[in-house]
């Protein structure tokens, strides 16, 4: 007998007909007389491994019999292709070792509340949906590095401990630093500007921190930001770069994450449209759209659509209950799984129905000069079938470093990319002020300590040039690509107002 080759589930396709060894954990088990169907999980994928009592020794059979959910296993067996099985291959087990028998696992396929799951995040990570989401995150990270590296950008790291605010003082995490105050960085931008003046085109990729006191579906207190900063780029060039970058991220995800997006049941059409052709929309125009009659009509239509969807879901749920009595065990499991989905969606519908009228009311009351709230962004994106780039915001609510529009002093040369389907802002940035006196005045006006910015002012003393940059929020981007209702699952361990564990 040949020696088995140690491999992982994602490589079973290279061993069709061969003898392999797999190591992993028991994801699921189905048994009938003389047979155990083990679904093995090894981090790279899932695979059904069949243990036939007549084909294995007694120790192997006992191990399979004893194995509980998430028990650690090592097994050898023959690979055979089987389109019907998860992953397209199945393993006929010839021997099995129970490496560790797991205690009763707290996460079962039945419904758990989000709080329960987040409290068990260290274990929840092992489930298939989380596997899919965090693999998409990995793809997005790789796309970003490839995109910038291919374009001659250098990856440079900005400090995490800083002495200054970048994005306003209300969200700073302050700490004691050898007898003085320090802050966790809100953005690497200011240091990014210094590095761009030294290296031309750079990008930072690091954790950033905001003391966000609100609980929303788009805010974390610790999130990852990618911040390119480019010497000699104006606002238009920065907008084009943001579009090209997002097009690359989406294109790569569509190519490399087919299985993941399918597990997440992601509608691919909006992603396919999001490769290029992002409309540029001025703030003025966005306000007009928001307050327009079409927005009101869209909300009315959406509410009507929710009624229809709710009726259909309730019908399906009732039918499941009718059929439950006569259903076979596997059919019951299927009905249970679907029922969880139905209930989850019904709860979302209920929430949307509560929110929509408020969103519309606040859109109607919106006044020029204010920043868009999350719901305003959501409504604006409904008017477009792909990401849009909103530019030239009233300077009052924008950061101190933004350049004014030479054509219209009321507005700053800032831009935000809003992701479609209601997701809203995923990128914020723009062209930077280059004039020393203007910047000094801005720092003062924003109530920031001038002494902390002397180094930053130096950039406007020695070869000050037009330059631009932006920040992409990694978790918000992954949330959109995966089509999730909330960003908390797009980072392995989310940090929010009320969560510091696990
Ligand atoms: O729009 P923001 O605040 O821009 C900046 O920080 C600039 N200094 C970036 C630059 O020009 N270099 O943040 C940029 C992006 C947002 O568009 C959003 O995607 C993400 O960072 N972001 C958050 N993501 C998760 N949780 C939060 N609390 C976030 N705050 C911002
Ligand atoms: Mg912003």
Short mmCIF file of C-alpha atoms and ligand atoms in Angstrom, two decimals:
data_model
loop_
_atom_site.label_atom_id
_atom_site.label_comp_id
_atom_site.label_asym_id
_atom_site.label_seq_id
_atom_site.Cartn_x
_atom_site.Cartn_y
_atom_site.Cartn_z
CA UNK A 1 0.00 0.00 0.00
CA UNK A 2 1.28 3.46 -0.92
CA UNK A 3 1.98 6.07 1.77
CA UNK A 4 -0.70 8.77 1.95
CA UNK A 5 0.19 12.30 0.93
CA UNK A 6 -0.59 14.91 3.58
CA UNK A 7 -2.68 17.60 1.95
CA UNK A 8 -5.49 20.05 2.60
CA UNK A 9 -9.08 20.02 1.39
CA UNK A 10 -8.56 22.81 -1.14
CA UNK A 11 -5.97 20.58 -2.86
CA UNK A 12 -8.05 17.40 -3.07
CA UNK A 13 -8.53 18.15 -6.78
CA UNK A 14 -4.82 17.45 -7.29
CA UNK A 15 -5.19 13.97 -5.81
CA UNK A 16 -8.23 12.47 -7.56
CA UNK A 17 -8.00 8.70 -7.05
CA UNK A 18 -4.99 9.02 -4.73
CA UNK A 19 -4.42 8.24 -1.09
CA UNK A 20 -4.26 11.32 1.15
CA UNK A 21 -4.02 12.27 4.78
CA UNK A 22 -6.20 15.13 6.10
CA UNK A 23 -6.14 16.81 9.49
CA UNK A 24 -9.02 18.91 10.71
CA UNK A 25 -12.15 19.17 12.80
CA UNK A 26 -15.53 17.52 12.60
CA UNK A 27 -18.00 20.02 11.16
CA UNK A 28 -21.00 17.75 10.87
CA UNK A 29 -21.82 14.06 11.14
CA UNK A 30 -24.57 11.93 9.69
CA UNK A 31 -24.74 8.24 10.47
CA UNK A 32 -26.61 5.17 9.35
CA UNK A 33 -25.99 1.49 9.99
CA UNK A 34 -22.33 0.71 9.42
CA UNK A 35 -21.60 4.15 7.97
CA UNK A 36 -20.52 7.55 9.24
CA UNK A 37 -20.57 10.53 6.90
CA UNK A 38 -18.16 13.00 8.43
CA UNK A 39 -17.91 16.51 7.08
CA UNK A 40 -14.34 17.51 7.83
CA UNK A 41 -13.28 21.14 8.14
CA UNK A 42 -9.59 21.97 7.89
CA UNK A 43 -9.64 25.74 7.39
CA UNK A 44 -9.12 25.45 3.64
CA UNK A 45 -12.58 23.99 3.00
CA UNK A 46 -15.12 21.30 3.82
CA UNK A 47 -15.12 17.74 2.59
CA UNK A 48 -17.31 14.71 3.19
CA UNK A 49 -15.33 11.73 4.47
CA UNK A 50 -17.11 8.38 4.46
CA UNK A 51 -16.27 5.80 7.14
CA UNK A 52 -17.53 2.33 6.32
CA UNK A 53 -17.34 -0.13 9.22
CA UNK A 54 -16.38 -2.98 6.90
CA UNK A 55 -13.43 -1.09 5.42
CA UNK A 56 -11.69 0.28 8.54
CA UNK A 57 -10.14 -1.22 11.65
CA UNK A 58 -11.96 -1.15 14.96
CA UNK A 59 -10.03 1.82 16.41
CA UNK A 60 -10.89 3.93 13.37
CA UNK A 61 -14.55 3.00 13.57
CA UNK A 62 -14.69 3.78 17.30
CA UNK A 63 -12.99 7.12 16.70
CA UNK A 64 -15.58 8.08 14.09
CA UNK A 65 -18.36 6.88 16.36
CA UNK A 66 -17.09 8.90 19.31
CA UNK A 67 -16.22 12.08 17.41
CA UNK A 68 -18.38 15.03 18.41
CA UNK A 69 -18.82 18.36 16.64
CA UNK A 70 -15.43 20.16 16.44
CA UNK A 71 -13.45 17.13 17.61
CA UNK A 72 -9.96 17.10 16.05
CA UNK A 73 -9.33 14.28 13.56
CA UNK A 74 -6.57 12.87 11.44
CA UNK A 75 -7.62 10.53 8.66
CA UNK A 76 -6.35 8.84 5.55
CA UNK A 77 -8.44 7.82 2.61
CA UNK A 78 -8.91 7.71 -1.13
CA UNK A 79 -10.10 10.78 -2.99
CA UNK A 80 -12.87 10.48 -5.52
CA UNK A 81 -14.59 13.22 -7.42
CA UNK A 82 -18.29 13.56 -6.72
CA UNK A 83 -20.02 16.65 -8.04
CA UNK A 84 -22.88 16.30 -5.57
CA UNK A 85 -20.58 16.72 -2.55
CA UNK A 86 -19.41 19.92 -0.94
CA UNK A 87 -16.18 20.93 -2.66
CA UNK A 88 -16.77 18.40 -5.47
CA UNK A 89 -14.74 15.57 -3.85
CA UNK A 90 -15.31 12.88 -1.27
CA UNK A 91 -12.84 10.83 0.74
CA UNK A 92 -13.35 7.11 1.33
CA UNK A 93 -11.69 6.72 4.73
CA UNK A 94 -9.25 3.85 5.30
CA UNK A 95 -8.10 4.87 8.77
CA UNK A 96 -8.97 7.53 11.31
CA UNK A 97 -7.50 8.88 14.54
CA UNK A 98 -9.49 10.91 17.05
CA UNK A 99 -6.89 13.48 18.13
CA UNK A 100 -9.08 15.33 20.59
CA UNK A 101 -12.67 14.75 21.54
CA UNK A 102 -14.44 18.09 21.84
CA UNK A 103 -16.74 18.91 24.72
CA UNK A 104 -20.32 19.70 23.79
CA UNK A 105 -19.95 22.55 21.32
CA UNK A 106 -21.87 25.70 22.21
CA UNK A 107 -22.58 26.77 18.62
CA UNK A 108 -25.05 24.47 16.93
CA UNK A 109 -26.75 24.89 13.57
CA UNK A 110 -29.85 26.20 15.35
CA UNK A 111 -30.50 29.92 15.71
CA UNK A 112 -28.33 31.97 18.05
CA UNK A 113 -28.67 35.67 18.75
CA UNK A 114 -25.96 37.99 17.48
CA UNK A 115 -24.81 38.78 21.03
CA UNK A 116 -24.33 35.10 21.78
CA UNK A 117 -22.39 34.63 18.57
CA UNK A 118 -20.21 37.71 19.15
CA UNK A 119 -19.48 36.50 22.70
CA UNK A 120 -18.33 33.23 21.12
CA UNK A 121 -16.52 34.93 18.26
CA UNK A 122 -13.38 32.84 18.90
CA UNK A 123 -15.46 29.78 17.98
CA UNK A 124 -17.93 31.41 15.59
CA UNK A 125 -14.97 32.07 13.27
CA UNK A 126 -15.05 28.36 12.43
CA UNK A 127 -18.45 28.50 10.75
CA UNK A 128 -18.86 28.50 7.02
CA UNK A 129 -20.24 32.02 6.61
CA UNK A 130 -17.40 33.48 8.64
CA UNK A 131 -14.96 31.43 6.61
CA UNK A 132 -16.38 32.97 3.45
CA UNK A 133 -16.44 36.58 4.73
CA UNK A 134 -12.90 36.58 6.07
CA UNK A 135 -11.57 34.97 2.92
CA UNK A 136 -13.14 37.82 0.93
CA UNK A 137 -11.36 40.19 3.34
CA UNK A 138 -8.09 38.44 2.51
CA UNK A 139 -8.79 38.82 -1.21
CA UNK A 140 -9.49 42.54 -0.80
CA UNK A 141 -6.22 43.00 1.10
CA UNK A 142 -4.24 41.20 -1.61
CA UNK A 143 -5.92 43.22 -4.39
CA UNK A 144 -5.03 46.48 -2.67
CA UNK A 145 -1.37 45.58 -2.26
CA UNK A 146 -1.12 44.31 -5.84
CA UNK A 147 -2.89 47.35 -7.25
CA UNK A 148 -0.61 49.86 -5.54
CA UNK A 149 2.60 47.90 -5.91
CA UNK A 150 2.01 47.50 -9.64
CA UNK A 151 1.56 51.26 -9.91
CA UNK A 152 4.82 52.14 -8.21
CA UNK A 153 3.41 53.12 -4.80
CA UNK A 154 5.53 52.29 -1.75
CA UNK A 155 3.85 50.88 1.31
CA UNK A 156 4.85 53.05 4.25
CA UNK A 157 3.71 52.78 7.83
CA UNK A 158 2.40 55.73 9.80
CA UNK A 159 2.75 55.74 13.59
CA UNK A 160 -0.12 54.39 15.69
CA UNK A 161 0.79 56.47 18.74
CA UNK A 162 0.45 60.13 17.83
CA UNK A 163 0.43 63.55 19.40
CA UNK A 164 -2.26 65.08 17.17
CA UNK A 165 -5.84 64.71 16.04
CA UNK A 166 -6.46 64.28 12.31
CA UNK A 167 -10.20 63.82 11.99
CA UNK A 168 -11.60 66.02 14.76
CA UNK A 169 -11.11 65.80 18.50
CA UNK A 170 -14.44 64.19 19.43
CA UNK A 171 -13.39 60.65 18.50
CA UNK A 172 -9.87 60.58 19.94
CA UNK A 173 -8.70 57.76 22.19
CA UNK A 174 -6.43 59.48 24.66
CA UNK A 175 -3.80 57.78 26.76
CA UNK A 176 -1.10 58.66 29.20
CA UNK A 177 2.33 58.65 27.55
CA UNK A 178 5.21 59.06 30.02
CA UNK A 179 3.57 61.99 31.69
CA UNK A 180 1.90 63.59 28.70
CA UNK A 181 -1.07 62.92 26.44
CA UNK A 182 -0.92 60.72 23.38
CA UNK A 183 -3.62 59.45 21.06
CA UNK A 184 -4.26 56.32 19.06
CA UNK A 185 -4.18 57.39 15.42
CA UNK A 186 -7.44 58.24 13.66
CA UNK A 187 -5.74 58.27 10.26
CA UNK A 188 -2.22 58.00 8.92
CA UNK A 189 -2.83 60.84 6.50
CA UNK A 190 -0.67 63.62 7.95
CA UNK A 191 2.37 61.37 8.15
CA UNK A 192 1.36 59.99 4.73
CA UNK A 193 1.69 63.51 3.31
CA UNK A 194 5.25 63.75 4.67
CA UNK A 195 6.09 60.37 3.14
CA UNK A 196 4.53 61.35 -0.22
CA UNK A 197 6.82 64.39 -0.34
CA UNK A 198 9.75 62.03 0.22
CA UNK A 199 8.72 59.10 -2.00
CA UNK A 200 6.17 60.48 -4.46
CA UNK A 201 3.42 57.92 -4.16
CA UNK A 202 2.85 55.95 -0.98
CA UNK A 203 0.09 54.07 0.76
CA UNK A 204 -0.35 53.18 4.38
CA UNK A 205 -2.23 50.08 5.49
CA UNK A 206 -2.85 49.97 9.17
CA UNK A 207 -5.22 49.98 12.11
CA UNK A 208 -6.94 53.26 12.95
CA UNK A 209 -9.02 54.16 15.97
CA UNK A 210 -12.08 56.25 16.60
CA UNK A 211 -13.89 56.59 19.90
CA UNK A 212 -17.27 56.17 18.20
CA UNK A 213 -19.93 56.41 20.86
CA UNK A 214 -22.74 55.36 18.58
CA UNK A 215 -23.79 51.84 17.72
CA UNK A 216 -24.33 51.67 13.98
CA UNK A 217 -23.90 49.05 11.33
CA UNK A 218 -20.96 51.00 9.85
CA UNK A 219 -18.81 51.99 12.84
CA UNK A 220 -16.03 50.18 14.65
CA UNK A 221 -13.71 51.74 17.22
CA UNK A 222 -10.74 49.92 15.64
CA UNK A 223 -10.73 49.47 11.89
CA UNK A 224 -8.22 49.10 9.09
CA UNK A 225 -7.63 51.89 6.65
CA UNK A 226 -5.70 52.05 3.41
CA UNK A 227 -4.48 55.57 2.72
CA UNK A 228 -2.72 56.40 -0.55
CA UNK A 229 -1.12 59.83 -0.71
CA UNK A 230 0.26 61.20 -3.97
CA UNK A 231 2.43 64.20 -4.76
CA UNK A 232 1.32 66.15 -7.86
CA UNK A 233 -2.18 64.61 -7.88
CA UNK A 234 -5.20 66.89 -7.97
CA UNK A 235 -8.75 66.01 -6.93
CA UNK A 236 -9.72 64.56 -10.32
CA UNK A 237 -6.68 62.29 -10.37
CA UNK A 238 -7.42 61.10 -6.84
CA UNK A 239 -11.04 60.31 -7.79
CA UNK A 240 -9.85 58.29 -10.78
CA UNK A 241 -7.37 56.40 -8.62
CA UNK A 242 -10.13 55.54 -6.12
CA UNK A 243 -12.33 54.25 -8.93
CA UNK A 244 -9.51 52.16 -10.43
CA UNK A 245 -8.64 50.72 -7.03
CA UNK A 246 -12.23 49.73 -6.24
CA UNK A 247 -12.69 48.31 -9.73
CA UNK A 248 -9.65 46.12 -9.16
CA UNK A 249 -10.88 44.98 -5.72
CA UNK A 250 -14.32 44.06 -7.05
CA UNK A 251 -12.95 42.41 -10.20
CA UNK A 252 -10.55 40.25 -8.20
CA UNK A 253 -13.26 39.25 -5.73
CA UNK A 254 -15.56 38.17 -8.58
CA UNK A 255 -12.74 36.11 -10.06
CA UNK A 256 -11.20 34.62 -6.93
CA UNK A 257 -14.05 34.38 -4.43
CA UNK A 258 -16.80 32.64 -6.38
CA UNK A 259 -17.35 29.94 -3.77
CA UNK A 260 -17.30 32.47 -0.93
CA UNK A 261 -19.79 34.82 -2.59
CA UNK A 262 -22.05 31.88 -3.32
CA UNK A 263 -22.03 30.77 0.33
CA UNK A 264 -23.00 34.35 1.21
CA UNK A 265 -25.75 34.25 -1.40
CA UNK A 266 -24.40 37.52 -2.82
CA UNK A 267 -26.22 38.99 -5.83
CA UNK A 268 -23.32 39.39 -8.29
CA UNK A 269 -24.99 41.78 -10.72
CA UNK A 270 -24.39 44.98 -8.70
CA UNK A 271 -20.74 43.94 -8.28
CA UNK A 272 -20.30 43.26 -11.99
CA UNK A 273 -21.51 46.79 -12.71
CA UNK A 274 -19.09 48.25 -10.17
CA UNK A 275 -15.87 47.72 -12.11
CA UNK A 276 -15.79 51.19 -13.67
CA UNK A 277 -17.84 54.18 -14.82
CA UNK A 278 -18.48 55.68 -11.37
CA UNK A 279 -20.55 58.86 -11.74
CA UNK A 280 -19.04 62.04 -10.28
CA UNK A 281 -21.75 63.85 -8.32
CA UNK A 282 -21.21 67.26 -6.72
CA UNK A 283 -22.48 67.78 -3.17
CA UNK A 284 -24.95 70.33 -4.56
CA UNK A 285 -26.33 67.76 -6.98
CA UNK A 286 -26.46 65.09 -4.25
CA UNK A 287 -28.55 67.40 -2.06
CA UNK A 288 -30.92 67.99 -4.95
CA UNK A 289 -31.26 64.24 -5.52
CA UNK A 290 -31.83 63.59 -1.82
CA UNK A 291 -34.61 66.14 -1.50
CA UNK A 292 -36.18 65.34 -4.86
CA UNK A 293 -39.55 63.73 -5.56
CA UNK A 294 -37.87 60.59 -6.91
CA UNK A 295 -36.41 59.80 -3.48
CA UNK A 296 -39.86 59.96 -1.92
CA UNK A 297 -41.22 57.69 -4.66
CA UNK A 298 -38.40 55.21 -4.10
CA UNK A 299 -39.18 55.02 -0.39
CA UNK A 300 -42.88 54.42 -1.14
CA UNK A 301 -41.99 51.68 -3.62
CA UNK A 302 -39.55 50.13 -1.18
CA UNK A 303 -42.22 49.98 1.54
CA UNK A 304 -44.64 48.32 -0.88
CA UNK A 305 -41.91 45.84 -1.87
CA UNK A 306 -41.34 44.97 1.79
CA UNK A 307 -45.05 44.11 2.18
CA UNK A 308 -44.92 41.76 -0.79
CA UNK A 309 -41.72 40.11 0.40
CA UNK A 310 -43.07 39.69 3.93
CA UNK A 311 -46.21 38.00 2.67
CA UNK A 312 -44.19 35.56 0.57
CA UNK A 313 -41.83 34.74 3.44
CA UNK A 314 -44.68 34.16 5.88
CA UNK A 315 -46.33 31.87 3.34
CA UNK A 316 -43.14 29.89 2.92
CA UNK A 317 -42.70 29.62 6.68
CA UNK A 318 -46.28 28.33 7.12
CA UNK A 319 -45.75 25.77 4.37
CA UNK A 320 -42.59 24.56 6.12
CA UNK A 321 -44.58 24.02 9.31
CA UNK A 322 -47.28 22.10 7.41
CA UNK A 323 -44.75 19.77 5.84
CA UNK A 324 -42.67 19.30 8.98
CA UNK A 325 -44.66 16.43 10.44
CA UNK A 326 -44.22 14.11 7.47
CA UNK A 327 -40.72 15.29 6.58
CA UNK A 328 -37.68 13.00 6.70
CA UNK A 329 -34.84 13.92 9.06
CA UNK A 330 -32.73 15.61 6.36
CA UNK A 331 -35.78 17.50 5.10
CA UNK A 332 -36.50 18.75 8.62
CA UNK A 333 -32.96 20.04 8.86
CA UNK A 334 -33.41 21.89 5.59
CA UNK A 335 -36.70 23.43 6.75
CA UNK A 336 -35.06 24.45 10.05
CA UNK A 337 -32.18 26.13 8.28
CA UNK A 338 -34.48 27.98 5.93
CA UNK A 339 -36.73 29.02 8.79
CA UNK A 340 -33.77 30.70 10.49
CA UNK A 341 -33.11 32.67 7.31
CA UNK A 342 -36.77 33.61 6.97
CA UNK A 343 -36.96 34.86 10.55
CA UNK A 344 -33.76 36.86 10.13
CA UNK A 345 -35.07 38.52 7.00
CA UNK A 346 -38.48 39.21 8.56
CA UNK A 347 -36.73 41.03 11.40
CA UNK A 348 -34.80 43.12 8.86
CA UNK A 349 -38.02 43.97 7.05
CA UNK A 350 -39.61 45.06 10.30
CA UNK A 351 -36.64 47.30 11.02
CA UNK A 352 -36.65 48.80 7.52
CA UNK A 353 -40.34 49.51 7.82
CA UNK A 354 -39.73 51.42 11.04
CA UNK A 355 -36.74 53.31 9.62
CA UNK A 356 -37.80 54.30 6.14
CA UNK A 357 -40.36 56.99 7.04
CA UNK A 358 -37.82 58.62 9.38
CA UNK A 359 -35.15 58.51 6.72
CA UNK A 360 -37.45 60.20 4.24
CA UNK A 361 -38.49 62.86 6.75
CA UNK A 362 -34.88 63.73 7.53
CA UNK A 363 -34.00 63.76 3.81
CA UNK A 364 -36.82 66.20 3.13
CA UNK A 365 -35.63 68.44 5.97
CA UNK A 366 -31.99 68.32 4.82
CA UNK A 367 -30.37 71.72 4.44
CA UNK A 368 -27.40 72.71 2.33
CA UNK A 369 -24.31 73.03 4.47
CA UNK A 370 -24.86 69.92 6.58
CA UNK A 371 -23.03 66.62 6.37
CA UNK A 372 -24.93 63.63 5.03
CA UNK A 373 -25.98 61.15 7.66
CA UNK A 374 -25.88 57.41 7.08
CA UNK A 375 -29.51 57.30 5.97
CA UNK A 376 -29.02 60.22 3.55
CA UNK A 377 -26.14 58.34 1.93
CA UNK A 378 -28.27 55.23 1.70
CA UNK A 379 -31.08 57.08 -0.09
CA UNK A 380 -28.66 58.81 -2.49
CA UNK A 381 -27.07 55.51 -3.51
CA UNK A 382 -30.48 54.09 -4.48
CA UNK A 383 -30.46 56.46 -7.46
CA UNK A 384 -27.38 54.81 -8.96
CA UNK A 385 -26.50 51.29 -10.07
CA UNK A 386 -22.81 51.46 -9.08
CA UNK A 387 -20.52 53.40 -6.72
CA UNK A 388 -20.62 57.17 -7.04
CA UNK A 389 -18.07 59.81 -6.10
CA UNK A 390 -19.53 62.81 -4.29
CA UNK A 391 -17.20 65.82 -4.34
CA UNK A 392 -16.91 69.47 -3.26
CA UNK A 393 -18.51 69.56 0.18
CA UNK A 394 -19.24 72.70 2.22
CA UNK A 395 -15.98 73.28 4.07
CA UNK A 396 -17.67 73.85 7.46
CA UNK A 397 -17.98 70.19 8.31
CA UNK A 398 -14.77 69.04 6.64
CA UNK A 399 -11.31 68.60 8.15
CA UNK A 400 -8.84 71.47 8.56
CA UNK A 401 -6.41 70.18 5.91
CA UNK A 402 -8.76 70.34 2.92
CA UNK A 403 -8.04 72.71 0.06
CA UNK A 404 -10.75 75.20 -0.87
CA UNK A 405 -12.17 75.12 -4.36
CA UNK A 406 -10.60 78.11 -6.17
CA UNK A 407 -13.86 78.43 -8.14
CA UNK A 408 -16.16 78.44 -5.11
CA UNK A 409 -14.84 79.36 -1.68
CA UNK A 410 -17.84 77.81 0.08
CA UNK A 411 -16.70 74.33 -0.72
CA UNK A 412 -13.63 72.16 -0.07
CA UNK A 413 -12.02 69.86 -2.62
CA UNK A 414 -13.05 66.73 -0.75
CA UNK A 415 -14.57 63.56 -2.10
CA UNK A 416 -16.35 60.49 -0.77
CA UNK A 417 -17.01 57.25 -2.61
CA UNK A 418 -20.45 55.89 -1.74
CA UNK A 419 -20.98 52.18 -2.33
CA UNK A 420 -24.28 51.25 -4.00
CA UNK A 421 -27.25 49.27 -2.63
CA UNK A 422 -27.50 51.60 0.35
CA UNK A 423 -24.02 50.92 1.72
CA UNK A 424 -22.77 54.51 1.59
CA UNK A 425 -19.32 55.93 2.32
CA UNK A 426 -16.37 53.59 1.95
CA UNK A 427 -13.74 56.14 0.87
CA UNK A 428 -13.08 59.69 2.11
CA UNK A 429 -10.36 62.02 0.93
CA UNK A 430 -9.48 64.84 -1.44
CA UNK A 431 -6.95 67.48 -2.35
CA UNK A 432 -4.84 68.96 0.45
CA UNK A 433 -4.32 72.61 1.29
CA UNK A 434 -0.83 73.71 0.22
CA UNK A 435 -0.70 77.27 1.50
CA UNK A 436 1.09 77.72 4.83
CA UNK A 437 -0.82 80.75 6.07
CA UNK A 438 -4.18 79.19 5.17
CA UNK A 439 -3.32 75.97 7.00
CA UNK A 440 -2.09 77.80 10.08
CA UNK A 441 -5.35 79.73 10.18
CA UNK A 442 -7.36 76.53 9.77
CA UNK A 443 -5.58 74.78 12.63
CA UNK A 444 -6.39 77.74 14.84
CA UNK A 445 -10.00 77.88 13.68
CA UNK A 446 -10.49 74.19 14.42
CA UNK A 447 -9.15 74.73 17.95
CA UNK A 448 -6.15 72.42 17.40
CA UNK A 449 -2.84 72.99 19.24
CA UNK A 450 -0.53 74.74 16.77
CA UNK A 451 2.69 73.44 18.35
CA UNK A 452 1.67 69.87 17.53
CA UNK A 453 1.52 70.75 13.83
CA UNK A 454 4.84 72.53 13.35
CA UNK A 455 6.30 69.50 11.58
CA UNK A 456 3.23 69.33 9.33
CA UNK A 457 3.55 73.02 8.46
CA UNK A 458 7.14 72.32 7.36
CA UNK A 459 5.71 70.36 4.40
CA UNK A 460 4.30 73.71 3.19
CA UNK A 461 7.65 75.44 3.70
CA UNK A 462 9.93 73.19 1.71
CA UNK A 463 8.68 72.45 -1.79
CA UNK A 464 4.94 72.64 -1.21
CA UNK A 465 3.09 71.03 -4.14
CA UNK A 466 -0.39 70.02 -5.16
CA UNK A 467 -1.14 66.67 -3.58
CA UNK A 468 -4.10 64.45 -2.79
CA UNK A 469 -5.02 61.23 -1.09
CA UNK A 470 -7.84 59.29 0.47
CA UNK A 471 -8.67 56.60 2.99
CA UNK A 472 -10.48 53.36 2.19
CA UNK A 473 -12.21 51.64 5.09
CA UNK A 474 -11.41 47.94 4.78
CA UNK A 475 -14.32 46.60 6.82
CA UNK A 476 -16.92 48.77 5.09
CA UNK A 477 -15.58 47.64 1.73
CA UNK A 478 -15.78 43.96 2.68
CA UNK A 479 -19.29 44.51 4.08
CA UNK A 480 -20.41 45.85 0.72
CA UNK A 481 -18.68 43.19 -1.38
CA UNK A 482 -20.15 40.42 0.79
CA UNK A 483 -23.57 42.10 0.86
CA UNK A 484 -23.85 42.02 4.67
CA UNK A 485 -26.26 44.05 6.79
CA UNK A 486 -23.58 44.95 9.39
CA UNK A 487 -19.79 45.35 9.37
CA UNK A 488 -19.05 43.46 12.60
CA UNK A 489 -18.42 40.13 10.84
CA UNK A 490 -15.83 41.53 8.41
CA UNK A 491 -13.01 41.70 10.99
CA UNK A 492 -11.91 38.66 13.01
CA UNK A 493 -12.44 40.38 16.36
CA UNK A 494 -14.62 43.49 16.20
CA UNK A 495 -14.10 46.35 18.62
CA UNK A 496 -17.19 48.46 19.28
CA UNK A 497 -18.56 50.70 22.02
CA UNK A 498 -19.64 47.72 24.11
CA UNK A 499 -17.21 45.03 22.99
CA UNK A 500 -13.62 44.40 24.06
CA UNK A 501 -13.86 40.58 24.29
CA UNK A 502 -13.05 38.03 23.01
O1 LIG B 1 -13.60 59.78 5.90
P1 LIG B 1 -12.53 59.49 6.89
O2 LIG B 1 -12.71 59.96 8.28
O3 LIG B 1 -11.20 60.11 6.24
C1 LIG B 1 -9.99 60.16 6.80
O4 LIG B 1 -9.66 59.66 7.85
C2 LIG B 1 -8.95 60.80 5.91
N1 LIG B 1 -7.88 61.33 6.75
C3 LIG B 1 -8.46 59.77 4.95
C4 LIG B 1 -7.45 60.34 3.98
O5 LIG B 1 -7.77 61.24 3.24
N2 LIG B 1 -6.25 59.81 3.96
O6 LIG B 1 -12.26 57.93 6.93
C5 LIG B 1 -11.92 57.24 5.76
C6 LIG B 1 -12.71 55.96 5.64
C7 LIG B 1 -14.22 56.15 5.59
O7 LIG B 1 -14.64 56.43 4.29
C8 LIG B 1 -14.71 54.80 6.06
O8 LIG B 1 -14.68 53.85 5.00
C9 LIG B 1 -13.67 54.41 7.08
O9 LIG B 1 -12.51 55.15 6.80
N3 LIG B 1 -14.12 54.68 8.44
C10 LIG B 1 -14.58 53.76 9.29
N4 LIG B 1 -14.76 52.43 9.16
C11 LIG B 1 -15.23 51.74 10.23
N5 LIG B 1 -15.54 52.32 11.41
C12 LIG B 1 -15.36 53.65 11.60
N6 LIG B 1 -15.63 54.19 12.79
C13 LIG B 1 -14.88 54.43 10.50
N7 LIG B 1 -14.60 55.74 10.33
C14 LIG B 1 -14.14 55.87 9.08
MG1 LIG B 2 -15.52 60.58 5.82
#
